[in-house]
mmCIF file of C-alpha atoms and ligand atoms in Angstrom:
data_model
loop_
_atom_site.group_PDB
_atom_site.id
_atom_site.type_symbol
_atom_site.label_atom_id
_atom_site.label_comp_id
_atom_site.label_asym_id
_atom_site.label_seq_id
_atom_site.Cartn_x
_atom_site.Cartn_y
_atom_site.Cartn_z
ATOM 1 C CA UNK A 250 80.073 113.713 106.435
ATOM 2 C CA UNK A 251 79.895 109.937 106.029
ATOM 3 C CA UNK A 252 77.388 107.325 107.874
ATOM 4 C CA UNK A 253 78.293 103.726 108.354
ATOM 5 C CA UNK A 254 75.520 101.339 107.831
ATOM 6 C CA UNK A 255 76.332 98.211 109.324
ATOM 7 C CA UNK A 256 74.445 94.724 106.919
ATOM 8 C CA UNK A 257 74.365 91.980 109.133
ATOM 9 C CA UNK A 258 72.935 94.033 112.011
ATOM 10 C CA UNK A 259 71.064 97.171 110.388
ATOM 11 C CA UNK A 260 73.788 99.176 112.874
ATOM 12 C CA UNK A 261 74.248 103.058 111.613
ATOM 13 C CA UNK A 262 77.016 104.750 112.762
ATOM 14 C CA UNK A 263 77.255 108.473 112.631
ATOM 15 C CA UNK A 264 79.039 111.583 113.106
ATOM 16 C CA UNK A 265 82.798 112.335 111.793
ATOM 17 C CA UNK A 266 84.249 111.233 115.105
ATOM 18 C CA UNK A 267 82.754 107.855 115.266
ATOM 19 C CA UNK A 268 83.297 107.327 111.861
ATOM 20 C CA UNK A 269 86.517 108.393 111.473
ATOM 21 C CA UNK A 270 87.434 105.863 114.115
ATOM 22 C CA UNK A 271 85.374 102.890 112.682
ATOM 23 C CA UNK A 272 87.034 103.496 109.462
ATOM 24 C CA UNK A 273 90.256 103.248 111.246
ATOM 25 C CA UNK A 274 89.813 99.847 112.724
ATOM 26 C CA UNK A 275 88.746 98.668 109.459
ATOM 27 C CA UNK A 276 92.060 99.978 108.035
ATOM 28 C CA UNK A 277 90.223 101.926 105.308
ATOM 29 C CA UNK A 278 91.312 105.909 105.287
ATOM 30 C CA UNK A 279 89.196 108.318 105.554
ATOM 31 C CA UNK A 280 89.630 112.272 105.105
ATOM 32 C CA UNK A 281 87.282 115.218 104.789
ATOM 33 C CA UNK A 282 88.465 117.966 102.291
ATOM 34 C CA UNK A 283 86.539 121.435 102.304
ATOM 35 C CA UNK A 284 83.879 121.853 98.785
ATOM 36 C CA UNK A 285 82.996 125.341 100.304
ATOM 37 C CA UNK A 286 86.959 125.921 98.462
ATOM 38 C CA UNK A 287 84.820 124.995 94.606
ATOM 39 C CA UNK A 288 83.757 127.862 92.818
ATOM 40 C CA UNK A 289 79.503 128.227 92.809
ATOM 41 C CA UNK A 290 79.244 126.478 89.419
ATOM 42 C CA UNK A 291 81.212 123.612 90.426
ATOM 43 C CA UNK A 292 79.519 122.996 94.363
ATOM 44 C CA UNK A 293 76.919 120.599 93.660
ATOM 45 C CA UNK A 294 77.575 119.971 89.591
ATOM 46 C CA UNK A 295 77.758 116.666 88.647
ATOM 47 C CA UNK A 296 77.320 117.778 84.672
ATOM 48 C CA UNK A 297 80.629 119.205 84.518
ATOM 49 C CA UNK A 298 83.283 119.332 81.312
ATOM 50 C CA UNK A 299 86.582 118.590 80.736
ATOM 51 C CA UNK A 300 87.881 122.110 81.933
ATOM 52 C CA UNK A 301 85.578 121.954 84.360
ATOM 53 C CA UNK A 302 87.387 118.977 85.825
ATOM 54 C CA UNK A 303 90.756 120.308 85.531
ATOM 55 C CA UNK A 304 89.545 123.147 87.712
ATOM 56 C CA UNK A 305 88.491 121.046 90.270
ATOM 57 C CA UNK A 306 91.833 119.052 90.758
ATOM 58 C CA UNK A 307 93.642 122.819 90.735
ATOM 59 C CA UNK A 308 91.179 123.509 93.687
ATOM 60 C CA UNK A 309 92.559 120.849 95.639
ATOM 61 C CA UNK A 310 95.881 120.746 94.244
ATOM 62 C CA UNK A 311 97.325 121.102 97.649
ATOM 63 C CA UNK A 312 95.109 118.095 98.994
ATOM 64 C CA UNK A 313 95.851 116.118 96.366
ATOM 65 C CA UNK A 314 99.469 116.438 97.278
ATOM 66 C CA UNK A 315 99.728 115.590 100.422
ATOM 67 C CA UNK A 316 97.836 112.225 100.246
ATOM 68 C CA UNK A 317 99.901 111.443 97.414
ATOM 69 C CA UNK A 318 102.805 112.179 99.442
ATOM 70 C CA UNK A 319 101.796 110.129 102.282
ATOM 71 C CA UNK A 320 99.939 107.345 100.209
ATOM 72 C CA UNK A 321 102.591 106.978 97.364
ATOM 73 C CA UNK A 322 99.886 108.051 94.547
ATOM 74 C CA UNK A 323 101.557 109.372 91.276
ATOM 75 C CA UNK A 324 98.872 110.045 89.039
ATOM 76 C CA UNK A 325 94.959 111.713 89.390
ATOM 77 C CA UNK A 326 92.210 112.636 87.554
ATOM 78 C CA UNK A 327 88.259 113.244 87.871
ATOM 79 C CA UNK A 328 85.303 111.164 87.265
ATOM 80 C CA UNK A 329 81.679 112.631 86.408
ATOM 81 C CA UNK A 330 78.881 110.165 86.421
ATOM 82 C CA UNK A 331 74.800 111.789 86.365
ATOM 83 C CA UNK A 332 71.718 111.166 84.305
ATOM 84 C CA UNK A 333 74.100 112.970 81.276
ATOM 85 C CA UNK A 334 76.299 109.882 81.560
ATOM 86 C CA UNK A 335 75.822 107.413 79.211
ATOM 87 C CA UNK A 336 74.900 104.141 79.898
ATOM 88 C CA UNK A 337 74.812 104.700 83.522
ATOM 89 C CA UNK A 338 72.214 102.393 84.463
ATOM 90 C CA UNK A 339 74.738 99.262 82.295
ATOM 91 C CA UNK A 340 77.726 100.975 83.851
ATOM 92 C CA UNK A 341 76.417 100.973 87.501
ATOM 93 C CA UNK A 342 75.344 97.168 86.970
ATOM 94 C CA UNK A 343 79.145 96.551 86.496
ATOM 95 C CA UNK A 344 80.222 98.470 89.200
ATOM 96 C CA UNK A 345 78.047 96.505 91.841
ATOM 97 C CA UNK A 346 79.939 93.230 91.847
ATOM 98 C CA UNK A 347 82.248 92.387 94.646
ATOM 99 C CA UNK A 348 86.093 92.999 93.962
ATOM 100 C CA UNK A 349 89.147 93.500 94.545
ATOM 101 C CA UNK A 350 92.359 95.742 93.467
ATOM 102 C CA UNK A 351 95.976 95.173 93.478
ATOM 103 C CA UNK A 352 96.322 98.650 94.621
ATOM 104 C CA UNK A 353 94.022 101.141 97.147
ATOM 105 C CA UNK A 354 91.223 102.594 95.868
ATOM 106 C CA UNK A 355 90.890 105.886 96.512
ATOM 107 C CA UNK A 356 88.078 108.480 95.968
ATOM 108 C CA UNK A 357 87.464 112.073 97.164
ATOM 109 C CA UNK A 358 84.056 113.284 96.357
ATOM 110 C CA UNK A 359 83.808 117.227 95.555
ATOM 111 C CA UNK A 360 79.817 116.414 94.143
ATOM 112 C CA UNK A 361 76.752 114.408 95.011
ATOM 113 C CA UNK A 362 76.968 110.800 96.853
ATOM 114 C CA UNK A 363 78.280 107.735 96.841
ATOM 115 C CA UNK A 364 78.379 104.249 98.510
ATOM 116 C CA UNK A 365 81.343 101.851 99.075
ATOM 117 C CA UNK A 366 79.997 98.778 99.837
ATOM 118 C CA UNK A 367 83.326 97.119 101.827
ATOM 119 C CA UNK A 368 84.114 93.807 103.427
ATOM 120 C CA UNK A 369 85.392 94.391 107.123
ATOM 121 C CA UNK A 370 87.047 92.441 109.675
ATOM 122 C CA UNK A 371 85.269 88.319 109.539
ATOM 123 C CA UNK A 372 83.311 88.460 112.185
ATOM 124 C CA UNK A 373 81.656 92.298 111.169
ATOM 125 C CA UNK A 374 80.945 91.315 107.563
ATOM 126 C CA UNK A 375 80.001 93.915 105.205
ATOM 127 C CA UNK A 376 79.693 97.484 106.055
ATOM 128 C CA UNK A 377 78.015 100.804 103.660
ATOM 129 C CA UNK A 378 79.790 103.833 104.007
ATOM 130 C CA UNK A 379 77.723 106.530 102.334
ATOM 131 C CA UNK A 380 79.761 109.232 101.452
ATOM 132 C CA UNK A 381 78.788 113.101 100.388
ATOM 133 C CA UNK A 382 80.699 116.062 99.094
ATOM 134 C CA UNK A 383 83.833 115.935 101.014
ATOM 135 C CA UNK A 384 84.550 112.800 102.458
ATOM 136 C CA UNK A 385 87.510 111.234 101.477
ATOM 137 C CA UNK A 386 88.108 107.764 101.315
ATOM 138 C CA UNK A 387 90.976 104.776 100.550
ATOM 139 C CA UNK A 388 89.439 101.456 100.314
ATOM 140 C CA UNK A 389 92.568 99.208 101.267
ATOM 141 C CA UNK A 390 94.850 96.885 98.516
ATOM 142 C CA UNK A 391 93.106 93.052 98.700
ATOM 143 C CA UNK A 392 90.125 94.517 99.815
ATOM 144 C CA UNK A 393 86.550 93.431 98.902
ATOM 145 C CA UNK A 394 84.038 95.869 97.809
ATOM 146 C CA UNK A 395 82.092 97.588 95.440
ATOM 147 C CA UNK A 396 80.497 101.523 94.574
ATOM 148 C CA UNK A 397 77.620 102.324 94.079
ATOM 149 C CA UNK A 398 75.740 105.508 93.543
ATOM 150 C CA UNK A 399 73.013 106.752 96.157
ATOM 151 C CA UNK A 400 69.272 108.310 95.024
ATOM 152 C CA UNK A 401 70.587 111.099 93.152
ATOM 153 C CA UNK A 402 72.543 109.116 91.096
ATOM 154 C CA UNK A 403 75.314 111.338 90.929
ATOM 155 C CA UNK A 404 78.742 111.667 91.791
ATOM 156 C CA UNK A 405 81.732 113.996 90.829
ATOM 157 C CA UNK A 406 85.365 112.518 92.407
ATOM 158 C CA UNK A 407 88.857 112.465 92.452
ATOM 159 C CA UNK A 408 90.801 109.531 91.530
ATOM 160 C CA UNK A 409 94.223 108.894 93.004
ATOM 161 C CA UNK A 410 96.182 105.939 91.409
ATOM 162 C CA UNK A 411 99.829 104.706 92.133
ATOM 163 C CA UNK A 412 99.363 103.104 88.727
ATOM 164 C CA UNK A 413 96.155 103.599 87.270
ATOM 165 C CA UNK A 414 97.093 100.681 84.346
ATOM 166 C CA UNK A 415 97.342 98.356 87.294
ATOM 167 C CA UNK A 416 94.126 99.250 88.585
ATOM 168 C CA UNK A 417 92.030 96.459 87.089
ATOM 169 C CA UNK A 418 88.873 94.771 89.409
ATOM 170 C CA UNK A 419 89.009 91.131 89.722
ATOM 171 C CA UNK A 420 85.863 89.688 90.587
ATOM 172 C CA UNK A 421 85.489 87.917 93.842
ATOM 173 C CA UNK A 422 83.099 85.000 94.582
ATOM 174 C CA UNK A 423 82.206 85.626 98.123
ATOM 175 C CA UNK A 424 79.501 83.399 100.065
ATOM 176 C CA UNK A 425 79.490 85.919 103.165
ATOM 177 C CA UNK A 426 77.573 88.746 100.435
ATOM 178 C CA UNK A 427 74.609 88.526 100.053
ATOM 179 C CA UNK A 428 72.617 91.014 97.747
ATOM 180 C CA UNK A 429 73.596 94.488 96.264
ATOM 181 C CA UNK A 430 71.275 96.307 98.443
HETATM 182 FE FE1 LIG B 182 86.861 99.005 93.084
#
């Protein structure tokens, strides 16, 4: 399940209940789908292949659906990213800049961890939410924020997109952020 790590103040905040609810004030979405549904091979892969990926999104076909249905999301696919990616020290670089989207961002992880780095409410600031196999998450249109991976450097997710064409990051120049880490 996900942890909240709190930058201005050090604050953690754990457990689904009190992060679910967090996550709600902050108007970012946050789900928890079931990876005990992936076959053996798949639970805790990040090296996977094409087909491999396709079998994952016909795992959660039915989860899949009903976001889209609720969120308006018309396309999906998969992203991979371990030590077998390359460049993945160049492409993290790019990922940890502060931005925005003209549409949510929206990520469920089926393998290994990741970090969204968002911008809450003013007087909060920025806030980690460190995410594992499972977790489910919608960073908000207008948004700013950023991924990152965690110490195993490797992640497996689901992409939801109303339009992924339209899903561009534009940089934002924000004095409130302070450092990557
Ligand atoms: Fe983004």
């Amino acid at each position: 399940m996900a942890n909240i790590k709190i930058r201005n103040t050090g604050e953690r905040i754990e457990g689904y209940q009190n992060v679910s609810k967090f996550l709600e004030d902050q108007g970012v979405l946050y789900e928890h789908w079931d990876t005990s549904k992936l076959p053996a091979q798949l639970q805790e892969n990040c090296k996977i292949n094409d087909e491999q990926k396709e079998q994952v999104l016909s795992v959660f076909e039915e989860e899949i659906k009903s976001l889209a249905g609720r969120n308006g999301y018309h396309k999906w696919d998969v992203v991979a990213l371990s030590e077998a990616t390359p460049n993945l020290e160049e492409l993290l670089k790019k990922f940890e800049q502060v931005h925005v989207h003209t549409e949510d961002e929206v990520r469920a992880i089926t393998a290994g961890n990741g970090i969204f780095v968002i911008k809450g409410s003013e007087e909060l600031g920025y806030f980690d939410v460190e995410l594992e196999a499972g977790d489910v998450i919608s960073v908000p249109v207008d948004t700013p924020h950023f991924f990152t991976l965690r110490e195993d450097r490797q992640v497996v997710a689901v992409r939801l997109f109303i339009d992924p064409s339209g899903w561009v990051a534009h940089p934002v120049q924000d004095p409130q952020f302070t450092g990557s880490n």
